[in-house]
């Protein structure tokens, strides 16, 4: 997953948003709860101090201090409730102080009096042993004018423990929640984008030979469905345009064949006429050459358009490729002999293949024709047919002018010729090898070329016939 992918960006955005919202809510919740608990505890202690003042200390001159102390102990039971209560006279002497609480969390005698001129306040006091008390202090004056300091406190630690728990839960819960969100988001976004992946994979498989295929359409009634439908319409339009141009080449080459044959026949009969002036006959001869070249190109174009239409599969038979290559080489030996080129044929063993015999003969003819054309006089050509790893292999190698490395990937393209100045053959149109490639493709096979400066080697691999023996 790259950082620019939709999946990554969506997940990063939502994970970031979630983290931010969680952190904000967590901090707000923590501080809200902290202030609520603290103020509740403070209010409770202050209320209790006022209660002691209003109900007990106010009547101290009638009841006596001993009664006040005994009542506080009875009514509030500070040791049992882990509370701290102390009543001090203005001179600092103590009327009542609670004892060590049952949980032993603090010792009240270690607490210095929180004397102050303020009437009412509260304070947190940290005691040895790490206990913190929240103490409400009340400076009280009896109706008789006697001043007492009333202190009521409670441990603050439970509040702190609760807040610590909460912050721990938030710190652990946040990453877990974000991780779950990322995992869920990864799966959901992946599932949502799966159709895009399928469309991309299918689109890559569609070539000029499979324009009838269409992209999968996800029926999601959204932009994705519209995109695949639009792309399918586009492929449909491309298919029409492609078929039209193929049909045009097929029709044009077909229509040109008959008039060209007539023109050629007329020109041949004219050039045979001895009554014509020699320079006129010469002109007719060179026109005839051009017409023959034109006729050859038209024939090649016609052959290519038939191959494009998939007609070669119509005449499939099982035959011996070695025999086909030997007889074809024999038939073309005159061409090689004219240039003093030796052609050796290594095809002693029969190699059976399934295919269109006349088309595969065309492959041999075109490759051999090239080898003869592009090999200087006294050169050598070698043909080889063998079965190799379940394939029938046909190799045509020569020691001719070779093919430059930069031209090798293009030699099978239509109308491609390496360099017209390299050969004295003005006839070639650059269609021979594209016909070879089309025939091979129709046979489910491949043709490869290699050239290392001296000579070239063409290799055709055909699927071997299942039973490699004559019926
Ligand atoms: N055996 C070879 N040695 C050197 N160059 C070759 C050989 N075979 C093909 N080529 C190069 O590849 C080009 C394309 O070959 P291709 O057979 O398609 O066309 P062509 O021979 O020029 O014309 P055509 O076959 O249509 O008469 C040739 O023009 C030539 O430059
Ligand atoms: Mg050729």
Tab-separated table of C-alpha atoms and ligand atoms in Angstrom:
chain	number	residue	atom	x	y	z
A	1	UNK	CA	0.000	0.000	0.000
A	2	UNK	CA	1.648	3.251	-1.098
A	3	UNK	CA	1.158	6.526	0.788
A	4	UNK	CA	-0.576	7.999	-2.260
A	5	UNK	CA	-3.197	5.283	-2.560
A	6	UNK	CA	-6.847	6.090	-1.822
A	7	UNK	CA	-6.851	3.295	0.735
A	8	UNK	CA	-3.930	4.757	2.695
A	9	UNK	CA	-5.213	8.322	2.537
A	10	UNK	CA	-8.746	7.416	3.635
A	11	UNK	CA	-7.517	5.286	6.532
A	12	UNK	CA	-4.936	7.890	7.607
A	13	UNK	CA	-7.600	10.630	7.551
A	14	UNK	CA	-10.118	8.663	9.630
A	15	UNK	CA	-7.488	7.305	12.040
A	16	UNK	CA	-6.171	10.852	12.574
A	17	UNK	CA	-9.681	12.222	13.045
A	18	UNK	CA	-10.591	9.462	15.462
A	19	UNK	CA	-7.390	9.969	17.470
A	20	UNK	CA	-8.007	13.721	17.680
A	21	UNK	CA	-11.664	13.345	18.735
A	22	UNK	CA	-10.819	10.611	21.249
A	23	UNK	CA	-7.997	12.640	22.784
A	24	UNK	CA	-10.116	15.776	23.041
A	25	UNK	CA	-13.042	13.915	24.603
A	26	UNK	CA	-10.703	12.005	26.924
A	27	UNK	CA	-8.989	15.162	28.205
A	28	UNK	CA	-12.342	16.958	28.661
A	29	UNK	CA	-13.819	13.960	30.446
A	30	UNK	CA	-10.782	13.617	32.738
A	31	UNK	CA	-10.727	17.228	33.854
A	32	UNK	CA	-14.526	17.451	34.174
A	33	UNK	CA	-14.653	14.382	36.370
A	34	UNK	CA	-11.671	15.560	38.404
A	35	UNK	CA	-13.237	18.927	39.196
A	36	UNK	CA	-16.649	17.321	39.889
A	37	UNK	CA	-15.239	14.778	42.359
A	38	UNK	CA	-13.006	17.316	44.041
A	39	UNK	CA	-15.777	19.878	44.496
A	40	UNK	CA	-18.218	17.211	45.723
A	41	UNK	CA	-15.693	16.025	48.337
A	42	UNK	CA	-14.882	19.595	49.355
A	43	UNK	CA	-18.594	20.542	49.662
A	44	UNK	CA	-19.316	17.459	51.769
A	45	UNK	CA	-16.506	18.247	54.214
A	46	UNK	CA	-17.462	21.940	54.417
A	47	UNK	CA	-21.123	21.025	55.037
A	48	UNK	CA	-20.102	18.663	57.801
A	49	UNK	CA	-17.890	21.335	59.435
A	50	UNK	CA	-20.827	23.770	59.354
A	51	UNK	CA	-23.093	21.076	60.783
A	52	UNK	CA	-20.707	20.536	63.696
A	53	UNK	CA	-20.515	24.292	64.247
A	54	UNK	CA	-24.293	24.933	63.986
A	55	UNK	CA	-25.505	21.951	65.996
A	56	UNK	CA	-22.790	21.342	68.590
A	57	UNK	CA	-20.176	24.095	68.951
A	58	UNK	CA	-22.801	26.860	69.002
A	59	UNK	CA	-24.214	25.455	72.281
A	60	UNK	CA	-20.820	24.701	73.893
A	61	UNK	CA	-21.385	27.116	76.781
A	62	UNK	CA	-24.511	25.118	77.756
A	63	UNK	CA	-23.311	21.594	77.067
A	64	UNK	CA	-19.603	21.882	77.770
A	65	UNK	CA	-16.694	20.908	75.478
A	66	UNK	CA	-16.667	17.306	76.704
A	67	UNK	CA	-20.214	16.819	75.436
A	68	UNK	CA	-19.305	18.331	72.061
A	69	UNK	CA	-16.347	15.949	71.710
A	70	UNK	CA	-18.429	12.942	72.739
A	71	UNK	CA	-21.253	13.875	70.337
A	72	UNK	CA	-18.878	14.286	67.416
A	73	UNK	CA	-17.390	10.877	68.100
A	74	UNK	CA	-20.834	9.282	68.377
A	75	UNK	CA	-22.517	11.010	65.469
A	76	UNK	CA	-19.732	11.055	62.884
A	77	UNK	CA	-17.598	8.049	63.896
A	78	UNK	CA	-14.548	9.501	62.050
A	79	UNK	CA	-12.276	6.507	62.709
A	80	UNK	CA	-14.798	4.092	61.226
A	81	UNK	CA	-15.435	6.343	58.202
A	82	UNK	CA	-11.747	7.153	57.643
A	83	UNK	CA	-12.453	10.820	58.336
A	84	UNK	CA	-10.466	13.486	60.149
A	85	UNK	CA	-12.231	15.885	62.544
A	86	UNK	CA	-10.589	18.384	64.837
A	87	UNK	CA	-12.004	21.218	66.964
A	88	UNK	CA	-9.447	23.670	68.322
A	89	UNK	CA	-9.831	26.646	70.627
A	90	UNK	CA	-8.502	30.059	69.543
A	91	UNK	CA	-5.462	29.634	71.772
A	92	UNK	CA	-4.527	26.441	69.921
A	93	UNK	CA	-5.569	23.948	72.569
A	94	UNK	CA	-7.550	21.011	71.226
A	95	UNK	CA	-11.178	20.320	72.186
A	96	UNK	CA	-11.480	17.202	70.027
A	97	UNK	CA	-9.350	15.326	67.493
A	98	UNK	CA	-10.304	12.078	65.796
A	99	UNK	CA	-8.130	9.010	66.227
A	100	UNK	CA	-6.202	6.937	63.690
A	101	UNK	CA	-8.762	5.631	61.162
A	102	UNK	CA	-9.466	1.936	60.826
A	103	UNK	CA	-7.544	1.683	57.534
A	104	UNK	CA	-4.479	3.250	59.268
A	105	UNK	CA	-4.030	5.561	56.307
A	106	UNK	CA	-3.001	8.626	58.369
A	107	UNK	CA	-2.193	9.816	61.845
A	108	UNK	CA	-4.209	12.943	62.808
A	109	UNK	CA	-1.640	13.999	65.421
A	110	UNK	CA	0.874	14.671	62.607
A	111	UNK	CA	-1.397	17.313	61.107
A	112	UNK	CA	-0.468	20.871	62.047
A	113	UNK	CA	-3.515	23.174	62.708
A	114	UNK	CA	-4.546	24.999	59.532
A	115	UNK	CA	-5.092	28.311	61.323
A	116	UNK	CA	-6.032	31.244	59.120
A	117	UNK	CA	-7.844	34.536	59.377
A	118	UNK	CA	-10.196	33.398	56.593
A	119	UNK	CA	-13.643	32.326	57.747
A	120	UNK	CA	-14.018	29.299	55.555
A	121	UNK	CA	-11.656	27.578	53.152
A	122	UNK	CA	-10.396	24.160	52.125
A	123	UNK	CA	-6.935	22.778	51.545
A	124	UNK	CA	-5.194	19.621	50.386
A	125	UNK	CA	-2.555	18.392	52.811
A	126	UNK	CA	-0.043	15.695	51.993
A	127	UNK	CA	0.819	13.484	54.960
A	128	UNK	CA	3.744	11.143	55.518
A	129	UNK	CA	2.895	7.738	54.006
A	130	UNK	CA	1.625	9.415	50.831
A	131	UNK	CA	-1.915	10.046	52.023
A	132	UNK	CA	-3.504	13.281	50.915
A	133	UNK	CA	-6.365	14.788	52.917
A	134	UNK	CA	-8.819	17.324	51.612
A	135	UNK	CA	-9.658	19.421	54.673
A	136	UNK	CA	-12.476	21.965	54.989
A	137	UNK	CA	-11.652	24.603	57.645
A	138	UNK	CA	-14.252	26.767	59.422
A	139	UNK	CA	-13.367	29.678	61.720
A	140	UNK	CA	-16.435	29.744	63.969
A	141	UNK	CA	-17.440	32.228	66.616
A	142	UNK	CA	-20.082	31.184	69.172
A	143	UNK	CA	-22.890	33.633	70.063
A	144	UNK	CA	-20.888	34.298	73.230
A	145	UNK	CA	-17.916	35.408	71.115
A	146	UNK	CA	-15.652	32.391	71.730
A	147	UNK	CA	-13.704	31.366	68.572
A	148	UNK	CA	-13.193	27.774	67.499
A	149	UNK	CA	-11.375	26.296	64.479
A	150	UNK	CA	-13.333	23.328	63.073
A	151	UNK	CA	-11.439	21.086	60.585
A	152	UNK	CA	-13.126	18.212	58.775
A	153	UNK	CA	-11.139	16.159	56.254
A	154	UNK	CA	-11.367	13.072	54.120
A	155	UNK	CA	-8.699	11.200	52.134
A	156	UNK	CA	-8.341	12.442	48.566
A	157	UNK	CA	-6.609	9.247	47.438
A	158	UNK	CA	-9.756	7.353	46.242
A	159	UNK	CA	-10.468	10.250	43.891
A	160	UNK	CA	-6.893	10.170	42.645
A	161	UNK	CA	-7.012	6.383	42.233
A	162	UNK	CA	-10.214	6.671	40.244
A	163	UNK	CA	-8.738	9.412	38.033
A	164	UNK	CA	-5.591	7.347	37.505
A	165	UNK	CA	-7.729	4.390	36.450
A	166	UNK	CA	-9.642	6.543	34.055
A	167	UNK	CA	-6.492	7.993	32.467
A	168	UNK	CA	-5.022	4.473	32.162
A	169	UNK	CA	-8.214	3.225	30.493
A	170	UNK	CA	-8.174	6.171	28.107
A	171	UNK	CA	-4.483	5.742	27.235
A	172	UNK	CA	-4.901	2.020	26.591
A	173	UNK	CA	-8.339	2.269	25.003
A	174	UNK	CA	-7.383	4.972	22.504
A	175	UNK	CA	-4.710	3.007	20.593
A	176	UNK	CA	-6.842	-0.151	20.690
A	177	UNK	CA	-9.871	1.727	19.306
A	178	UNK	CA	-7.709	3.395	16.630
A	179	UNK	CA	-6.128	0.040	15.681
A	180	UNK	CA	-9.571	-1.572	15.374
A	181	UNK	CA	-10.712	1.394	13.261
A	182	UNK	CA	-7.627	1.078	11.013
A	183	UNK	CA	-8.102	-2.700	10.611
A	184	UNK	CA	-11.811	-2.365	9.877
A	185	UNK	CA	-11.175	0.572	7.549
A	186	UNK	CA	-8.460	-1.373	5.697
A	187	UNK	CA	-10.827	-4.280	5.051
A	188	UNK	CA	-13.819	-2.105	4.178
A	189	UNK	CA	-11.908	0.198	1.835
A	190	UNK	CA	-10.204	-2.836	0.289
A	191	UNK	CA	-13.582	-4.427	-0.343
A	192	UNK	CA	-14.999	-1.183	-1.702
A	193	UNK	CA	-12.049	-0.770	-4.076
A	194	UNK	CA	-11.900	-4.427	-5.169
A	195	UNK	CA	-14.041	-3.753	-8.283
A	196	UNK	CA	-11.533	-1.065	-9.348
A	197	UNK	CA	-8.789	-3.641	-9.068
A	198	UNK	CA	-10.798	-6.118	-11.161
A	199	UNK	CA	-11.491	-3.451	-13.788
A	200	UNK	CA	-7.779	-2.532	-13.953
A	201	UNK	CA	-6.715	-6.188	-14.281
A	202	UNK	CA	-9.277	-6.893	-16.994
A	203	UNK	CA	-8.388	-3.673	-18.834
A	204	UNK	CA	-4.750	-4.770	-18.950
A	205	UNK	CA	-5.740	-8.086	-20.553
A	206	UNK	CA	-7.734	-6.472	-23.369
A	207	UNK	CA	-5.675	-6.152	-26.523
A	208	UNK	CA	-6.483	-5.543	-30.173
A	209	UNK	CA	-7.183	-9.289	-30.443
A	210	UNK	CA	-9.699	-9.350	-27.599
A	211	UNK	CA	-11.655	-6.167	-28.155
A	212	UNK	CA	-14.888	-8.159	-27.941
A	213	UNK	CA	-14.291	-8.635	-24.216
A	214	UNK	CA	-15.724	-6.198	-21.691
A	215	UNK	CA	-14.801	-4.929	-18.225
A	216	UNK	CA	-16.744	-6.280	-15.227
A	217	UNK	CA	-19.560	-3.933	-14.172
A	218	UNK	CA	-20.092	-3.599	-10.411
A	219	UNK	CA	-23.845	-3.005	-9.953
A	220	UNK	CA	-23.307	-0.442	-7.202
A	221	UNK	CA	-25.326	2.377	-8.809
A	222	UNK	CA	-22.474	4.819	-8.208
A	223	UNK	CA	-19.521	6.420	-9.998
A	224	UNK	CA	-17.820	3.019	-10.223
A	225	UNK	CA	-20.678	1.505	-12.194
A	226	UNK	CA	-20.751	4.581	-14.446
A	227	UNK	CA	-16.985	4.370	-14.973
A	228	UNK	CA	-17.033	0.709	-16.025
A	229	UNK	CA	-20.048	1.301	-18.298
A	230	UNK	CA	-18.347	4.310	-19.927
A	231	UNK	CA	-15.115	2.348	-20.392
A	232	UNK	CA	-17.081	-0.533	-21.935
A	233	UNK	CA	-18.761	1.863	-24.344
A	234	UNK	CA	-15.326	3.234	-25.220
A	235	UNK	CA	-13.983	-0.286	-25.875
A	236	UNK	CA	-17.059	-0.896	-28.040
A	237	UNK	CA	-16.322	2.214	-30.100
A	238	UNK	CA	-12.639	1.191	-30.387
A	239	UNK	CA	-13.716	-2.268	-31.541
A	240	UNK	CA	-15.945	-0.748	-34.240
A	241	UNK	CA	-13.158	1.558	-35.414
A	242	UNK	CA	-10.654	-1.304	-35.430
A	243	UNK	CA	-13.006	-3.616	-37.329
A	244	UNK	CA	-13.766	-0.850	-39.849
A	245	UNK	CA	-10.082	-0.254	-40.559
A	246	UNK	CA	-9.427	-4.014	-40.871
A	247	UNK	CA	-12.433	-4.375	-43.162
A	248	UNK	CA	-11.174	-1.474	-45.237
A	249	UNK	CA	-7.755	-3.124	-45.760
A	250	UNK	CA	-9.417	-6.472	-46.523
A	251	UNK	CA	-11.908	-4.922	-48.992
A	252	UNK	CA	-9.302	-2.660	-50.632
A	253	UNK	CA	-6.772	-5.483	-51.137
A	254	UNK	CA	-9.504	-7.794	-52.396
A	255	UNK	CA	-10.850	-5.213	-54.838
A	256	UNK	CA	-7.341	-4.375	-56.124
A	257	UNK	CA	-6.384	-7.964	-56.954
A	258	UNK	CA	-8.512	-8.386	-60.124
A	259	UNK	CA	-7.681	-5.058	-61.809
A	260	UNK	CA	-4.001	-5.607	-61.012
A	261	UNK	CA	-4.092	-9.065	-62.597
A	262	UNK	CA	-5.732	-7.582	-65.706
A	263	UNK	CA	-3.189	-4.736	-65.875
A	264	UNK	CA	-0.331	-7.218	-65.468
A	265	UNK	CA	-1.671	-9.502	-68.201
A	266	UNK	CA	-2.148	-6.536	-70.551
A	267	UNK	CA	1.352	-5.229	-69.871
A	268	UNK	CA	2.853	-8.701	-70.395
A	269	UNK	CA	1.158	-9.082	-73.754
A	270	UNK	CA	2.248	-5.573	-74.750
A	271	UNK	CA	5.880	-6.202	-73.789
A	272	UNK	CA	5.795	-9.406	-75.878
A	273	UNK	CA	4.839	-7.403	-78.952
A	274	UNK	CA	7.946	-7.276	-81.154
A	275	UNK	CA	6.462	-4.477	-83.269
A	276	UNK	CA	6.885	-1.917	-80.513
A	277	UNK	CA	9.910	0.353	-80.342
A	278	UNK	CA	12.609	-1.037	-77.946
A	279	UNK	CA	12.537	2.040	-75.622
A	280	UNK	CA	8.732	1.683	-75.390
A	281	UNK	CA	9.107	-2.002	-74.563
A	282	UNK	CA	11.680	-1.085	-71.884
A	283	UNK	CA	9.267	1.410	-70.294
A	284	UNK	CA	6.526	-1.209	-70.318
A	285	UNK	CA	8.986	-3.644	-68.682
A	286	UNK	CA	9.749	-1.298	-65.778
A	287	UNK	CA	6.031	-0.457	-65.327
A	288	UNK	CA	5.385	-4.209	-65.274
A	289	UNK	CA	7.985	-4.598	-62.505
A	290	UNK	CA	6.251	-1.968	-60.389
A	291	UNK	CA	2.852	-3.532	-61.055
A	292	UNK	CA	4.224	-6.907	-59.976
A	293	UNK	CA	5.589	-5.343	-56.785
A	294	UNK	CA	2.227	-3.696	-56.173
A	295	UNK	CA	0.435	-6.994	-56.787
A	296	UNK	CA	2.729	-8.710	-54.287
A	297	UNK	CA	2.014	-6.085	-51.605
A	298	UNK	CA	-1.719	-6.380	-52.276
A	299	UNK	CA	-1.464	-10.168	-51.966
A	300	UNK	CA	0.427	-9.823	-48.658
A	301	UNK	CA	-2.109	-7.314	-47.319
A	302	UNK	CA	-4.916	-9.639	-48.356
A	303	UNK	CA	-3.185	-12.552	-46.599
A	304	UNK	CA	-2.735	-10.450	-43.456
A	305	UNK	CA	-6.367	-9.350	-43.405
A	306	UNK	CA	-7.488	-12.984	-43.753
A	307	UNK	CA	-5.188	-13.933	-40.890
A	308	UNK	CA	-6.579	-11.072	-38.791
A	309	UNK	CA	-10.041	-12.461	-39.457
A	310	UNK	CA	-8.846	-15.808	-38.036
A	311	UNK	CA	-9.299	-17.820	-41.223
A	312	UNK	CA	-6.129	-19.831	-40.906
A	313	UNK	CA	-7.667	-22.177	-38.356
A	314	UNK	CA	-10.172	-23.407	-40.914
A	315	UNK	CA	-7.772	-25.900	-42.540
A	316	UNK	CA	-5.974	-27.506	-39.617
A	317	UNK	CA	-4.384	-30.918	-40.215
A	318	UNK	CA	-1.678	-33.061	-38.679
A	319	UNK	CA	1.476	-33.116	-40.839
A	320	UNK	CA	5.243	-33.575	-40.767
A	321	UNK	CA	6.995	-30.232	-40.404
A	322	UNK	CA	10.401	-31.734	-41.298
A	323	UNK	CA	9.073	-32.945	-44.641
A	324	UNK	CA	7.425	-29.568	-45.343
A	325	UNK	CA	10.672	-27.697	-44.656
A	326	UNK	CA	12.753	-30.078	-46.811
A	327	UNK	CA	10.454	-29.823	-49.842
A	328	UNK	CA	10.108	-26.027	-49.499
A	329	UNK	CA	13.897	-25.646	-49.279
A	330	UNK	CA	14.205	-27.823	-52.451
A	331	UNK	CA	11.677	-25.663	-54.270
A	332	UNK	CA	13.537	-22.467	-53.349
A	333	UNK	CA	17.033	-23.854	-53.932
A	334	UNK	CA	17.229	-22.173	-57.351
A	335	UNK	CA	16.980	-18.733	-55.727
A	336	UNK	CA	19.882	-19.610	-53.424
A	337	UNK	CA	21.914	-21.129	-56.214
A	338	UNK	CA	21.615	-17.872	-58.197
A	339	UNK	CA	23.570	-16.188	-55.408
A	340	UNK	CA	25.894	-19.125	-54.796
A	341	UNK	CA	24.463	-19.575	-51.325
A	342	UNK	CA	24.567	-23.035	-49.776
A	343	UNK	CA	21.419	-24.199	-47.994
A	344	UNK	CA	21.737	-27.109	-45.593
A	345	UNK	CA	18.690	-28.758	-44.112
A	346	UNK	CA	18.851	-30.627	-40.820
A	347	UNK	CA	15.401	-32.249	-40.762
A	348	UNK	CA	15.953	-35.986	-40.908
A	349	UNK	CA	13.538	-36.959	-38.115
A	350	UNK	CA	9.791	-36.477	-38.724
A	351	UNK	CA	8.240	-33.889	-36.392
A	352	UNK	CA	4.458	-33.910	-36.385
A	353	UNK	CA	2.539	-30.715	-35.774
A	354	UNK	CA	-1.118	-29.662	-35.907
A	355	UNK	CA	-1.767	-26.680	-38.120
A	356	UNK	CA	-2.599	-25.114	-41.443
A	357	UNK	CA	-0.034	-26.633	-43.812
A	358	UNK	CA	-0.144	-23.953	-46.500
A	359	UNK	CA	0.152	-21.143	-43.930
A	360	UNK	CA	3.124	-22.811	-42.240
A	361	UNK	CA	4.699	-23.302	-45.661
A	362	UNK	CA	4.308	-19.518	-46.065
A	363	UNK	CA	6.304	-19.112	-42.819
A	364	UNK	CA	9.153	-21.246	-44.207
A	365	UNK	CA	9.046	-19.417	-47.549
A	366	UNK	CA	9.129	-15.953	-45.959
A	367	UNK	CA	11.970	-16.812	-43.569
A	368	UNK	CA	14.004	-18.539	-46.271
A	369	UNK	CA	13.304	-15.724	-48.726
A	370	UNK	CA	14.655	-13.210	-46.208
A	371	UNK	CA	17.699	-15.366	-45.453
A	372	UNK	CA	18.532	-15.554	-49.180
A	373	UNK	CA	17.794	-11.839	-49.720
A	374	UNK	CA	19.858	-10.597	-46.791
A	375	UNK	CA	22.823	-12.953	-47.215
A	376	UNK	CA	25.578	-11.903	-49.609
A	377	UNK	CA	26.816	-14.215	-52.373
A	378	UNK	CA	28.589	-17.400	-51.290
A	379	UNK	CA	26.874	-17.229	-47.913
A	380	UNK	CA	25.447	-20.083	-45.843
A	381	UNK	CA	21.919	-20.790	-44.696
A	382	UNK	CA	20.949	-23.514	-42.295
A	383	UNK	CA	17.465	-24.905	-41.703
A	384	UNK	CA	16.762	-27.088	-38.708
A	385	UNK	CA	13.628	-28.896	-37.528
A	386	UNK	CA	13.632	-30.689	-34.192
A	387	UNK	CA	11.338	-31.545	-31.340
A	388	UNK	CA	12.427	-29.943	-28.088
A	389	UNK	CA	10.650	-30.059	-24.700
A	390	UNK	CA	7.263	-30.813	-26.222
A	391	UNK	CA	7.683	-28.227	-28.981
A	392	UNK	CA	8.421	-28.475	-32.665
A	393	UNK	CA	11.240	-26.033	-33.352
A	394	UNK	CA	12.001	-24.590	-36.766
A	395	UNK	CA	15.214	-22.579	-37.061
A	396	UNK	CA	16.383	-20.562	-40.062
A	397	UNK	CA	19.885	-19.135	-39.587
A	398	UNK	CA	22.152	-17.356	-42.004
A	399	UNK	CA	25.523	-15.655	-42.005
A	400	UNK	CA	24.219	-12.617	-43.835
A	401	UNK	CA	24.159	-8.896	-43.027
A	402	UNK	CA	22.418	-9.390	-39.659
A	403	UNK	CA	19.955	-7.082	-37.946
A	404	UNK	CA	21.044	-4.169	-35.713
A	405	UNK	CA	20.032	-4.571	-32.048
A	406	UNK	CA	17.812	-1.443	-32.081
A	407	UNK	CA	15.826	-2.842	-35.052
A	408	UNK	CA	15.266	-6.332	-33.584
A	409	UNK	CA	12.091	-5.440	-31.610
A	410	UNK	CA	10.510	-3.933	-34.760
A	411	UNK	CA	11.203	-6.471	-37.500
A	412	UNK	CA	7.774	-8.107	-37.051
A	413	UNK	CA	5.920	-4.795	-37.432
A	414	UNK	CA	3.997	-4.156	-40.630
A	415	UNK	CA	5.910	-2.251	-43.340
A	416	UNK	CA	9.066	-2.178	-41.210
A	417	UNK	CA	12.346	-2.485	-43.092
A	418	UNK	CA	15.661	-1.975	-41.363
A	419	UNK	CA	17.419	0.150	-43.930
A	420	UNK	CA	16.521	0.121	-47.595
A	421	UNK	CA	20.086	1.057	-48.564
A	422	UNK	CA	21.440	-2.186	-47.049
A	423	UNK	CA	20.025	-4.383	-49.769
A	424	UNK	CA	19.752	-4.165	-53.488
A	425	UNK	CA	16.259	-5.712	-53.319
A	426	UNK	CA	13.792	-2.962	-54.148
A	427	UNK	CA	10.824	-5.314	-53.946
A	428	UNK	CA	10.357	-5.882	-50.243
A	429	UNK	CA	7.514	-4.035	-48.583
A	430	UNK	CA	8.310	-5.062	-44.996
A	431	UNK	CA	5.314	-7.379	-44.689
A	432	UNK	CA	6.928	-10.838	-44.843
A	433	UNK	CA	7.773	-11.120	-41.150
A	434	UNK	CA	4.443	-9.635	-39.994
A	435	UNK	CA	2.746	-12.409	-41.972
A	436	UNK	CA	5.052	-14.941	-40.255
A	437	UNK	CA	4.108	-13.509	-36.853
A	438	UNK	CA	0.362	-13.498	-37.607
A	439	UNK	CA	0.494	-17.139	-38.758
A	440	UNK	CA	2.453	-18.123	-35.642
A	441	UNK	CA	-0.001	-16.295	-33.376
A	442	UNK	CA	-2.898	-18.063	-35.075
A	443	UNK	CA	-1.122	-21.356	-34.305
A	444	UNK	CA	-0.603	-20.417	-30.655
A	445	UNK	CA	3.133	-20.303	-31.182
A	446	UNK	CA	5.905	-17.728	-31.007
A	447	UNK	CA	8.588	-16.552	-33.371
A	448	UNK	CA	11.849	-15.155	-32.031
A	449	UNK	CA	14.820	-13.539	-33.653
A	450	UNK	CA	18.393	-13.097	-32.600
A	451	UNK	CA	21.267	-11.454	-34.386
A	452	UNK	CA	24.733	-10.792	-33.092
A	453	UNK	CA	26.172	-8.733	-35.911
A	454	UNK	CA	27.054	-11.672	-38.184
A	455	UNK	CA	23.923	-13.290	-39.568
A	456	UNK	CA	20.500	-13.769	-38.036
A	457	UNK	CA	18.573	-16.649	-36.538
A	458	UNK	CA	14.786	-16.966	-36.607
A	459	UNK	CA	13.197	-19.583	-34.377
A	460	UNK	CA	9.559	-20.707	-34.509
A	461	UNK	CA	8.186	-22.839	-31.691
A	462	UNK	CA	5.024	-24.777	-32.509
A	463	UNK	CA	3.042	-26.998	-30.170
A	464	UNK	CA	3.843	-30.554	-31.169
A	465	UNK	CA	0.978	-32.840	-32.302
A	466	UNK	CA	-0.159	-35.103	-29.449
A	467	UNK	CA	0.757	-38.439	-31.059
A	468	UNK	CA	4.076	-37.769	-32.760
A	469	UNK	CA	3.801	-40.559	-35.290
A	470	UNK	CA	2.030	-41.048	-38.564
A	471	UNK	CA	-1.513	-42.441	-38.342
B	1	LIG	N1	17.584	-12.903	-42.407
B	1	LIG	C1	17.660	-11.573	-42.317
B	1	LIG	N2	18.857	-10.952	-42.280
B	1	LIG	C2	18.951	-9.624	-42.167
B	1	LIG	N3	17.887	-8.790	-42.081
B	1	LIG	C3	16.668	-9.353	-42.117
B	1	LIG	C4	16.486	-10.766	-42.231
B	1	LIG	N4	15.148	-11.004	-42.218
B	1	LIG	C5	14.535	-9.809	-42.115
B	1	LIG	N5	15.429	-8.815	-42.066
B	1	LIG	C6	15.158	-7.383	-41.912
B	1	LIG	O1	13.816	-7.240	-41.454
B	1	LIG	C7	13.047	-6.432	-42.332
B	1	LIG	C8	11.634	-6.920	-42.367
B	1	LIG	O2	11.549	-8.188	-43.006
B	1	LIG	P1	10.273	-8.571	-43.836
B	1	LIG	O3	10.420	-9.950	-44.325
B	1	LIG	O4	9.112	-8.261	-42.972
B	1	LIG	O5	10.242	-7.509	-44.989
B	1	LIG	P2	11.016	-7.526	-46.360
B	1	LIG	O6	11.772	-8.789	-46.531
B	1	LIG	O7	11.807	-6.265	-46.403
B	1	LIG	O8	9.841	-7.409	-47.383
B	1	LIG	P3	8.821	-8.526	-47.833
B	1	LIG	O9	9.110	-9.735	-46.986
B	1	LIG	O10	7.500	-7.911	-47.537
B	1	LIG	O11	9.051	-8.760	-49.252
B	1	LIG	C9	13.743	-6.550	-43.631
B	1	LIG	O12	13.528	-5.378	-44.422
B	1	LIG	C10	15.206	-6.665	-43.236
B	1	LIG	O13	15.758	-5.386	-43.050
B	2	LIG	MG1	10.773	-10.641	-46.351
